[in-house]
Coordinates of C-alpha atoms and ligand atoms in Angstrom, one line a residue:
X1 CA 24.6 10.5 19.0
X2 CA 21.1 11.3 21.2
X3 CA 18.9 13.8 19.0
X4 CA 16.1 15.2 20.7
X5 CA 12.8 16.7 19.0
X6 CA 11.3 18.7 21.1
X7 CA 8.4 21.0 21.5
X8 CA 5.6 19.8 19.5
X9 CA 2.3 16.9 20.0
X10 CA 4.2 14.3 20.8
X11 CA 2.4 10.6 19.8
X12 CA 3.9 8.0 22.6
X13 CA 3.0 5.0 22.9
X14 CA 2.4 3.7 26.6
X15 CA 2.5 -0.4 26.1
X16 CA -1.0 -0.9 25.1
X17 CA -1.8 2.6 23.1
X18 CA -0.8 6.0 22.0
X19 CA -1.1 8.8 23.8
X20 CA -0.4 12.4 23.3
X21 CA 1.9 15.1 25.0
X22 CA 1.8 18.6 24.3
X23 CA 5.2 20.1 23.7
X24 CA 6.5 16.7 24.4
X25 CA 10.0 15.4 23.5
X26 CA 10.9 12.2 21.7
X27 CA 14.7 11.1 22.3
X28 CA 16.4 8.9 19.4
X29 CA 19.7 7.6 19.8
X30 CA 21.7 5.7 16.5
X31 CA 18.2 3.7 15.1
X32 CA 16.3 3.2 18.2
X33 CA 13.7 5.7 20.2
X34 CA 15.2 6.0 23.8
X35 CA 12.7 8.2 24.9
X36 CA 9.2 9.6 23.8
X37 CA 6.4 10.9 25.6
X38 CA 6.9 14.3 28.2
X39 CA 9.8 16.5 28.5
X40 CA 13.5 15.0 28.5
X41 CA 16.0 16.5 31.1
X42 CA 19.6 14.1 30.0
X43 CA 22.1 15.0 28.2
X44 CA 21.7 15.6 24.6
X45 CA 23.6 16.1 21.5
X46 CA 21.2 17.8 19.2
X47 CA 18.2 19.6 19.6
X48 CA 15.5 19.8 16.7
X49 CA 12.3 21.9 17.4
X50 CA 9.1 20.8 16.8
X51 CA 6.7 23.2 17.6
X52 CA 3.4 23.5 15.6
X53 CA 4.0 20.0 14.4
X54 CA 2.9 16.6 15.1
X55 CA 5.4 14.3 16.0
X56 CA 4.0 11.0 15.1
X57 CA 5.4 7.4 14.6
X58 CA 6.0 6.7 10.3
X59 CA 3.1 5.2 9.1
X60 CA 2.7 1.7 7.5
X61 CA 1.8 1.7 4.0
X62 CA 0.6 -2.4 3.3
X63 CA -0.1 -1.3 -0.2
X64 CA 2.6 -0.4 -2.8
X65 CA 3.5 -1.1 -6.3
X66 CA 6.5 -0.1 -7.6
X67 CA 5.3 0.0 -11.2
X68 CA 5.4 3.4 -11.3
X69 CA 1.9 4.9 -10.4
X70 CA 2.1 8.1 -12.5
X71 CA 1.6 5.5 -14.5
X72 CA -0.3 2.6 -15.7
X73 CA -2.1 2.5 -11.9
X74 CA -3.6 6.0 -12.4
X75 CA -5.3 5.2 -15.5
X76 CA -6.4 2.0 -14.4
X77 CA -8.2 3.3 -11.5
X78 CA -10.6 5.4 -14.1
X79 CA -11.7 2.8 -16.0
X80 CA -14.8 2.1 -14.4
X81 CA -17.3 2.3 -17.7
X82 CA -17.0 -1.3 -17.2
X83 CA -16.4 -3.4 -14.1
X84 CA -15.3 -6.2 -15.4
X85 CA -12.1 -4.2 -16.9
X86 CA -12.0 -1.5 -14.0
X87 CA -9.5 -2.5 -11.2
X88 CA -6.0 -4.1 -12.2
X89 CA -7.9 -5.9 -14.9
X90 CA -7.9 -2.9 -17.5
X91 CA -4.5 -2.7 -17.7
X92 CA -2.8 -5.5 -16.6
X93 CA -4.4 -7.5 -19.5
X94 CA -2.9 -6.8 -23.0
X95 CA -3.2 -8.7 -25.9
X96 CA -1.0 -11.7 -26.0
X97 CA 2.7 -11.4 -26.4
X98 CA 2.5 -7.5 -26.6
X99 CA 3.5 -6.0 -24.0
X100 CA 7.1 -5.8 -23.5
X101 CA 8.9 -5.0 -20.1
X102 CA 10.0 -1.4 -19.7
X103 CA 13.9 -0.9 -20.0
X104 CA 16.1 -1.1 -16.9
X105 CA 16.8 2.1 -16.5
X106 CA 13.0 3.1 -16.5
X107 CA 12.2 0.5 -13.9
X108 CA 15.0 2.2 -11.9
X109 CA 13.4 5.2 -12.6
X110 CA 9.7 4.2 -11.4
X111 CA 11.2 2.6 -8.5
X112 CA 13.1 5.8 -7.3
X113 CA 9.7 7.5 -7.8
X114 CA 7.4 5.9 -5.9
X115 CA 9.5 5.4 -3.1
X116 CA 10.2 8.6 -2.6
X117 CA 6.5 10.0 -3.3
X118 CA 5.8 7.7 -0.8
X119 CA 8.2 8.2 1.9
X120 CA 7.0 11.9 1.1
X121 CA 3.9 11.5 2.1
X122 CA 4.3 9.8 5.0
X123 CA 5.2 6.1 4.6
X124 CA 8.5 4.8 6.4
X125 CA 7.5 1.3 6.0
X126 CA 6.9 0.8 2.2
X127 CA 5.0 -3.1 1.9
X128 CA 5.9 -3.7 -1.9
X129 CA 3.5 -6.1 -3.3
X130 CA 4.8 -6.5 -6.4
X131 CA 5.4 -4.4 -9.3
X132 CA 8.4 -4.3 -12.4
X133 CA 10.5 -7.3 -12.0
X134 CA 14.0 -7.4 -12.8
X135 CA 17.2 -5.7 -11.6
X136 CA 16.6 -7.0 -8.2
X137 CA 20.5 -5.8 -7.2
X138 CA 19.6 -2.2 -8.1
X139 CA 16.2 -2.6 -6.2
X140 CA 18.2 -3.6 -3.0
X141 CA 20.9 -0.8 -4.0
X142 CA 18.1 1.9 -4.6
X143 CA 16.3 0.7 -0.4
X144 CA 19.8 1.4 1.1
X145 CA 21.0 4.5 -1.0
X146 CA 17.2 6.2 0.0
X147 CA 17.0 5.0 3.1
X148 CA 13.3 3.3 3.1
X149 CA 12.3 0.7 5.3
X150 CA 11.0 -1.9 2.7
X151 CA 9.2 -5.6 3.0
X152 CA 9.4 -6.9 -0.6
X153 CA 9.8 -9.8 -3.2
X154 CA 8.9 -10.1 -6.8
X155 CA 4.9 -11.2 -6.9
X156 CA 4.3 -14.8 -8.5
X157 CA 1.3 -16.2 -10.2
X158 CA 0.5 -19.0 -12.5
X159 CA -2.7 -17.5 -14.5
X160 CA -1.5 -14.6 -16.9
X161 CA -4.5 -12.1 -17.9
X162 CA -5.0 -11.0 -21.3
X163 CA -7.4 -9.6 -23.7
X164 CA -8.2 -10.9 -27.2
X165 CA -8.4 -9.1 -29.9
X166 CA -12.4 -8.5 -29.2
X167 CA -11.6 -6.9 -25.9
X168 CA -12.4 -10.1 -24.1
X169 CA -10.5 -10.8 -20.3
X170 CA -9.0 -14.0 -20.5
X171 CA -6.8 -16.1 -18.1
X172 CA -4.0 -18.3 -19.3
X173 CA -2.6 -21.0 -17.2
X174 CA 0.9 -21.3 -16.7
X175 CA 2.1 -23.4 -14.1
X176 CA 5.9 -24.1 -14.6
X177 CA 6.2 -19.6 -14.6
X178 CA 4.0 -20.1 -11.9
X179 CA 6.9 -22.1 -9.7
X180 CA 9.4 -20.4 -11.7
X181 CA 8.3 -16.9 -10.2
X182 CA 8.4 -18.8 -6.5
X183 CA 11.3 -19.5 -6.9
X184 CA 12.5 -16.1 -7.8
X185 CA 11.1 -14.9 -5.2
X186 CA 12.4 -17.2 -2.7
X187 CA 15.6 -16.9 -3.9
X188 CA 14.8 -12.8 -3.3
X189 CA 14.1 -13.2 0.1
X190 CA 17.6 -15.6 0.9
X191 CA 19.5 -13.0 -0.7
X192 CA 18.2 -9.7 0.4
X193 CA 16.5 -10.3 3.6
X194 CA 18.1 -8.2 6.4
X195 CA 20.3 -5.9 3.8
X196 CA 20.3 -2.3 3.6
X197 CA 21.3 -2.0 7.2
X198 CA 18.4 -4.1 8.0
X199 CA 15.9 -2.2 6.0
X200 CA 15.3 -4.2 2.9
X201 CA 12.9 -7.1 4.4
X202 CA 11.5 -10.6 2.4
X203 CA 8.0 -11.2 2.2
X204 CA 6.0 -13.2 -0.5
X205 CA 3.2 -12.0 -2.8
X206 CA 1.2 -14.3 -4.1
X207 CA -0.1 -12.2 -6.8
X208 CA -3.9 -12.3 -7.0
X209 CA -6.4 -15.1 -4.6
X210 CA -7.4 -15.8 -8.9
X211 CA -4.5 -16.0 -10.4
X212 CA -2.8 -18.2 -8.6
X213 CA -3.9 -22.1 -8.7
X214 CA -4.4 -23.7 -5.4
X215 CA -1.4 -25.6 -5.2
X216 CA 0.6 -22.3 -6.1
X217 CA -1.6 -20.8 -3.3
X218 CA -0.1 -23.8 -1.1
X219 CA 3.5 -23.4 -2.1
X220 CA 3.8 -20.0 -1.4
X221 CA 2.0 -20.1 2.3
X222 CA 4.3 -22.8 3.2
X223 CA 7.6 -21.3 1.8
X224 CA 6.7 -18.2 3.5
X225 CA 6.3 -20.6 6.8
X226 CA 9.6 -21.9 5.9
X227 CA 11.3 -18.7 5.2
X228 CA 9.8 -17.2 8.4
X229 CA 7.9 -14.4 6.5
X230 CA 4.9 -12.5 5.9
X231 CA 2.5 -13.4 3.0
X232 CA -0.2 -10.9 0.7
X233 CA -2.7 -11.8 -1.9
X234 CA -4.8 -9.6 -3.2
X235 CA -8.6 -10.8 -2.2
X236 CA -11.7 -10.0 -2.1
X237 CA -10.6 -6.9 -4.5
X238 CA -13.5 -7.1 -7.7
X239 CA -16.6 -8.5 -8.0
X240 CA -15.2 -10.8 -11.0
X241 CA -12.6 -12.2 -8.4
X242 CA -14.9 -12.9 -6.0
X243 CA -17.3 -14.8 -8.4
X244 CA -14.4 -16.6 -10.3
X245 CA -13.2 -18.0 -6.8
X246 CA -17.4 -19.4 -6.6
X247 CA -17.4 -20.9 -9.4
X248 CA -13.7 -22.8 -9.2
X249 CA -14.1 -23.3 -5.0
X250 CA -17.9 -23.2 -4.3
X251 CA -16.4 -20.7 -1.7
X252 CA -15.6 -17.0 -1.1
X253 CA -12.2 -15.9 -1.5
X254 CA -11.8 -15.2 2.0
X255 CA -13.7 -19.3 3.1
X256 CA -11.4 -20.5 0.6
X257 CA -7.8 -18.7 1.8
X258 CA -8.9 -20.4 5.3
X259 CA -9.9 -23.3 4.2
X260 CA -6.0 -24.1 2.3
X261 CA -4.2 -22.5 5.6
X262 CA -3.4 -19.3 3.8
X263 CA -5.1 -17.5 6.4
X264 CA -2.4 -16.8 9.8
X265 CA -1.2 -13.9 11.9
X266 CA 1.3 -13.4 8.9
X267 CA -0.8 -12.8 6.0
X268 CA -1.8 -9.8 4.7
X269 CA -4.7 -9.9 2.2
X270 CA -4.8 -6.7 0.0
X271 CA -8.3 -5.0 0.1
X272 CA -11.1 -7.9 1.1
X273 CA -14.0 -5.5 -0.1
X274 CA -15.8 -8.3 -1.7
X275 CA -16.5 -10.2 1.4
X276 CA -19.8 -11.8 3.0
X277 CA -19.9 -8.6 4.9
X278 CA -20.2 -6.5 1.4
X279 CA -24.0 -6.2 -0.1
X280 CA -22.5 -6.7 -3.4
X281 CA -21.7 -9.8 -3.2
X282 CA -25.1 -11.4 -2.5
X283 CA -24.0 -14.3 -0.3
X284 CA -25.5 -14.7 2.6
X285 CA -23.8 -18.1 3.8
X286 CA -21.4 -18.0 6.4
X287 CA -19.3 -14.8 8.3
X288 CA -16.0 -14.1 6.6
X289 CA -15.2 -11.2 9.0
X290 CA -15.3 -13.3 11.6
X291 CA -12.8 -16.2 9.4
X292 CA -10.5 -13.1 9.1
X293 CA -10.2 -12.3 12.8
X294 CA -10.0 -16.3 14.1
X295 CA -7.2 -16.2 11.7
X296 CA -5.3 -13.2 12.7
X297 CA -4.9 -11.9 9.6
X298 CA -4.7 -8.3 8.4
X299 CA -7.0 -6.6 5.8
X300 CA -5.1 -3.8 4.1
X301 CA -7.8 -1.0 3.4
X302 CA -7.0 0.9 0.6
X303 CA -9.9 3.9 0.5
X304 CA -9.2 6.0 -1.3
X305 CA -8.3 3.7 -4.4
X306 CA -11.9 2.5 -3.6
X307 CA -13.4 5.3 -3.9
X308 CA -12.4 6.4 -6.8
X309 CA -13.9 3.2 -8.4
X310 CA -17.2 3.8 -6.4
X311 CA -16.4 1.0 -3.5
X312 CA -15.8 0.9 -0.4
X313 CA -15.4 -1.4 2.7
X314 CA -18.6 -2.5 4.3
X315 CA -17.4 -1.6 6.4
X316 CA -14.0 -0.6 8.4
X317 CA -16.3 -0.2 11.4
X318 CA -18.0 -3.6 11.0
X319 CA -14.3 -4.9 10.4
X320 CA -12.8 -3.6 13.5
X321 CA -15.6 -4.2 15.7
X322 CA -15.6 -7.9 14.3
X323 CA -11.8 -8.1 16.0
X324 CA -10.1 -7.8 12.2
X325 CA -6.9 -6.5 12.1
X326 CA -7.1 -3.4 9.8
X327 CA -4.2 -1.6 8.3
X328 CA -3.8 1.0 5.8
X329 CA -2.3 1.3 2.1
X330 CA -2.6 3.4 -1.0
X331 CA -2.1 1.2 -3.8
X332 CA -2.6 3.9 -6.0
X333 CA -1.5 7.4 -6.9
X334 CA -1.4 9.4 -4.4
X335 CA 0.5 7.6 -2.6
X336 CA -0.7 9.7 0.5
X337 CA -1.2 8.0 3.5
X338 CA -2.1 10.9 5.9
X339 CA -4.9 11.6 2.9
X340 CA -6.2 7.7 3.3
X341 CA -6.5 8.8 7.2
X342 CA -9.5 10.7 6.4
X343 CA -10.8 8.4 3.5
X344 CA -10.9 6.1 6.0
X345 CA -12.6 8.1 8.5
X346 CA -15.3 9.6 6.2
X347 CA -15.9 6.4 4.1
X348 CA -16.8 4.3 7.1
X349 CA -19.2 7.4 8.5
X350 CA -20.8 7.5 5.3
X351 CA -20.7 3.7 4.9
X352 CA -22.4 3.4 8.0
X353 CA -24.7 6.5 7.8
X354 CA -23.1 7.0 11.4
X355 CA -20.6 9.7 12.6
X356 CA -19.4 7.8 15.7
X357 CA -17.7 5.5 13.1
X358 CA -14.4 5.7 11.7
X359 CA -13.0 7.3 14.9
X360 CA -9.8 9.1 14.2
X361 CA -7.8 7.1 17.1
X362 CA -9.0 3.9 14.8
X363 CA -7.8 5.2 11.6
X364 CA -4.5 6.4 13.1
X365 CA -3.8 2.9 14.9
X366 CA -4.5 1.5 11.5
X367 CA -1.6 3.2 9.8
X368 CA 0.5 2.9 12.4
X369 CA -0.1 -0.4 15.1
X370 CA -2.0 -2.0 12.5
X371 CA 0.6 -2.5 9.9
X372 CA 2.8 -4.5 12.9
X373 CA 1.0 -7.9 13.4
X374 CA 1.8 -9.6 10.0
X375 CA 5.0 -7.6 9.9
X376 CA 6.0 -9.3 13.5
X377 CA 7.5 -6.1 14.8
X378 CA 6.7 -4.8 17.8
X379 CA 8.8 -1.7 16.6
X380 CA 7.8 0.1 14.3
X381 CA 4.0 2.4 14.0
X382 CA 5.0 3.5 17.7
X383 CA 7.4 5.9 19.6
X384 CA 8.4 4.3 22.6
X385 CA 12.0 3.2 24.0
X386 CA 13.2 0.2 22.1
X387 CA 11.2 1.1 19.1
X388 CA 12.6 2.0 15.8
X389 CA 13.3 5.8 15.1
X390 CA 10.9 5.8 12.3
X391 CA 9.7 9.2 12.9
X392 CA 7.5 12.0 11.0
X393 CA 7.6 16.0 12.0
X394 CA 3.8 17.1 10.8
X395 CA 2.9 20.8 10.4
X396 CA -0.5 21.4 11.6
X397 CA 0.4 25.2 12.4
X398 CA 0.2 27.2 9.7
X399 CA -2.7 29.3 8.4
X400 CA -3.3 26.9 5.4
X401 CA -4.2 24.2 8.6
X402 CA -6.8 24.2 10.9
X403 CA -7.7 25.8 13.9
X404 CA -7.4 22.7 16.5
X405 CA -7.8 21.4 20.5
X406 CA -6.6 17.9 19.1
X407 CA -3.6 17.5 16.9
X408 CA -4.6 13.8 15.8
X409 CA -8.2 14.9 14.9
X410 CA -6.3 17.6 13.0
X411 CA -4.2 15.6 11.0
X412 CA -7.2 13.4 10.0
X413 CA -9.6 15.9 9.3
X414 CA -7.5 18.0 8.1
X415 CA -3.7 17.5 6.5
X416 CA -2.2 15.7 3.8
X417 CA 1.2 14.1 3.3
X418 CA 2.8 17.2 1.8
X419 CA 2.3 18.5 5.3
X420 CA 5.2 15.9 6.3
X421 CA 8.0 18.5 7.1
X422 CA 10.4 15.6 8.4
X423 CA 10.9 11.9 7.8
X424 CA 13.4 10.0 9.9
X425 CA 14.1 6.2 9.3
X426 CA 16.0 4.2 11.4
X427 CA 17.3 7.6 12.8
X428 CA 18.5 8.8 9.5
X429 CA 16.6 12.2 8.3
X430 CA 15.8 11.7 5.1
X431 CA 12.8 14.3 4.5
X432 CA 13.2 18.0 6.0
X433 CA 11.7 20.9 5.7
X434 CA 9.4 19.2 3.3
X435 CA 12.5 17.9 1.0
X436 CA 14.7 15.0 0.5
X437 CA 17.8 15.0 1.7
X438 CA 19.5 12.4 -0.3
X439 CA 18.3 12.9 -3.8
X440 CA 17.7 15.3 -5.9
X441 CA 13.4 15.0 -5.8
X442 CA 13.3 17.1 -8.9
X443 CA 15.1 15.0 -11.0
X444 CA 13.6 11.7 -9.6
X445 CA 10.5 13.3 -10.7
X446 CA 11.4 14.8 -14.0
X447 CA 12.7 11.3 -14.9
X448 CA 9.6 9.3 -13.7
X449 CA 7.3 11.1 -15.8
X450 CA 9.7 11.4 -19.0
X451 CA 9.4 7.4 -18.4
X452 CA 5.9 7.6 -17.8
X453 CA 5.1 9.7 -21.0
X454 CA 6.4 7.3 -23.0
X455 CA 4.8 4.0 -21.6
X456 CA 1.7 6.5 -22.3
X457 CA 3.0 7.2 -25.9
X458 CA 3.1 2.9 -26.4
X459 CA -0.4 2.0 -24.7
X460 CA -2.1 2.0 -28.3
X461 CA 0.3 -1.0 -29.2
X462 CA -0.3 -3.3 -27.0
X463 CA -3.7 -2.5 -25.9
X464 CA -6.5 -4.6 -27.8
X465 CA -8.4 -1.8 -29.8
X466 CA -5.6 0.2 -30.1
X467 CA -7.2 3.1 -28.1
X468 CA -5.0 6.3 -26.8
X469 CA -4.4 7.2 -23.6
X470 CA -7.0 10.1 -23.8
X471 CA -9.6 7.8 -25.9
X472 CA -9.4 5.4 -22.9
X473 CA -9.3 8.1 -20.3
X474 CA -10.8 11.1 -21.4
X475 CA -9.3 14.3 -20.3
X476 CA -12.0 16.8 -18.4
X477 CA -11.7 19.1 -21.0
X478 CA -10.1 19.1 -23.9
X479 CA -6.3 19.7 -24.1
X480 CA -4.6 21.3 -26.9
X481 CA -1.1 19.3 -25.9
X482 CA 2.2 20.7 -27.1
X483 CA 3.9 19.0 -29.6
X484 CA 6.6 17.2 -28.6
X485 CA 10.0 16.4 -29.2
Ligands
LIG501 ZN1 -2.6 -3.9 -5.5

């Protein structure tokens, strides 16, 4: 069956970029784009107008946890009276023995959530880099029954963090769950690579560049060569990170993922704030930037979460015009990726005290083209014949938007996801008229934050000074909450 959108800003891509056509048409036949760019005169079967919207390739998100980020994410991010527990560190340290895994049917729950919220918002390609473990037949079950395009595998590491009972970060060494999470993983990828019509993909995650050893560092690079698949760490994402990796390597994070072979056209390296490049970091030897584009890898820039805990990338300009591959991600909640198109934009302006930086075409190729290098695929964050039918309908007309000559500066300076009226993947519609079309989103929502109160309700057990939610994130003002059941 040949659908044909037509009637909005079309975003083509012509071989080498995008470019865009006013009430342009875009062609989709089964899972593939036959057409895309200027008006279609064949035969059609269906006819959906898009006029006053942008018609855009789905964008890339190279930053997901499923973990649920109503949840312990959010809180995390706002943590930042003290670096050293801002970042994941806060709460993905409990005391010892704790902290025990959510039930199955919340991590079903969590994982409904976020994909949705982010396929909502504009992500069609969802990278998963690790969040609740377990249940991985339900994972693959919930990818096909929502219709997500998904790279994923459970995240291994062989260093646990914790707290003591003082409040004190620690890092316990476990090497056999270390190889015993690779393997997991592996045996993820064998089994669920390729499924879901094609849309659940393998990839590994090596948790953090810190907590992993270098010989688990090793392993997992060369299974992922082995297995034919891309590869994320996080790097480069704290200041503690950064100097733990000086002190164990005599190295950055970045010199030191090179320097073991980590670093190829297939890794993806979450964040890399904390680079040579960063004023932070104090280290003038050497030019990660420029280890990071002989390599070929990708940095995933995550601005918003940045910016929340007063950081940014110095900078995406400096990155791109180095000849790094930049893509974008969310991590956390919001999981909003036409949002992180202007945190991109305006972070790397203000970074750079220069407006000419953080162009809009940059930060659009970042969530779309940008995502495709480590992924391999030279179909998806375009429309073009041949590519995927990942598509997103955008409203930009309407009198909450702006008044606009360009429909791209528009949607960066102006929209957010829940301007996404329609999300197709591989040809399916999943999203339209702003709602899903397979689930009920109100439920999936009701159930996610019924889950999420209650992980709330058990942070004072596991949590080394047995502070409340509201102690360790104060409200803006105070609430009087209900009482509940
Ligand atoms: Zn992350």
């Amino acid at each position: 069956m040949k659908t044909l959108i037509e009637g909005g800003w079309v975003v083509a891509w012509n071989g080498t970029r995008h470019e865009v056509y006013e009430r342009g048409a875009v062609v989709y036949e089964g899972d593939r784009v036959v057409h895309a760019g200027g008006p279609y005169a064949g035969a059609v079967d269906a006819r959906v107008s898009a006029r006053g919207k942008l018609v855009s390739p789905g964008f890339i998100n190279t930053h997901v946890h499923t973990t649920g980020n109503g949840g312990d994410w959010m809180l995390g991010d706002m943590v930042k009276n003290d670096h050293r527990t801002s970042n994941y560190l806060a709460f993905a340290a409990p005391l010892k023995g704790k902290l025990t895994p959510p039930p199955p049917e919340a991590v079903a729950a969590l994982r409904a959530y976020v994909f949705l919220h982010a396929l909502k918002n504009g992500s069609t390609t969802i990278i998963d880099v690790g969040g609740l473990r377990g249940d991985w037949e339900g994972y693959a079950r919930l990818v096909d029954d929502l219709g997500v395009r998904v790279y994923a595998s459970p995240a291994f590491r062989d260093r646990n963090t914790f707290t003591d009972e003082r409040g004190r970060l620690y890092y316990d060494t476990d090497a056999a769950a270390g190889a015993k999470q690779l393997d997991e993983a592996i045996g993820f990828v064998k089994a669920y690579d390729g499924t879901a019509q094609g849309r659940l993909r393998g990839m590994l995650n090596a948790a953090q560049v810190e907590t992993c050893s270098e010989p688990l560092l090793r392993a997992g690079k060369a299974a992922a060569r082995d297995l034919g698949v891309p590869i994320h760490t996080h790097a480069g994402g704290n200041l503690l990170e950064f100097q733990r990796i000086m002190d164990e390597h005599r190295k950055t994070p970045v010199r030191f993922l090179g320097d073991i072979g980590f670093l190829d056209d297939r890794t993806l390296l979450g964040h890399a704030v904390f680079t040579t490049a960063h004023d932070w970091s104090r280290y003038p030897f050497g030019d990660d930037l420029r280890v990071l584009a002989e390599r070929g890898s990708t940095v995933g820039h995550c601005p918003y979460k940045y910016a929340k805990m007063a950081m940014t990338l110095h900078s995406f300009q400096r990155y791109l015009d180095a000849g790094v591959t930049l893509a974008l991600g969310t991590d956390t909640y919001p999981l909003d990726m036409v949002s992180e198109l202007r945190w991109a934009s305006i972070l790397a302006k203000v970074t750079d005290a220069n407006y000419q930086a953080g162009l809009a075409r940059d930060v659009f190729n970042a969530a779309t083209v940008g995502g495709c290098r480590f992924l391999g695929r030279e179909d998806l964050g375009r429309l073009a014949p041949g590519a995927k039918a990942d598509i997103l309908l955008i409203n930009l007309d309407h009198a909450g938007g702006s008044l606009y000559a360009d429909p791209i500066k528009a949607l960066v300076d102006s929209a957010s996801g829940r301007d996404v009226d329609t999300a197709i993947v591989d040809g399916q519609v999943l999203v339209q008229g702003g709602r899903a079309t397979r689930v009920d989103e109100d439920a999936v929502y009701a159930k996610a934050r019924e889950v999420t109160q209650h992980y709330w309700s058990r942070v004072p057990s596991w949590r080394w000074d047995g502070a409340t939610v509201d102690q360790i994130v104060p409200p803006a003002f105070p609430i009087h909450r209900a009482a509940r059941a």
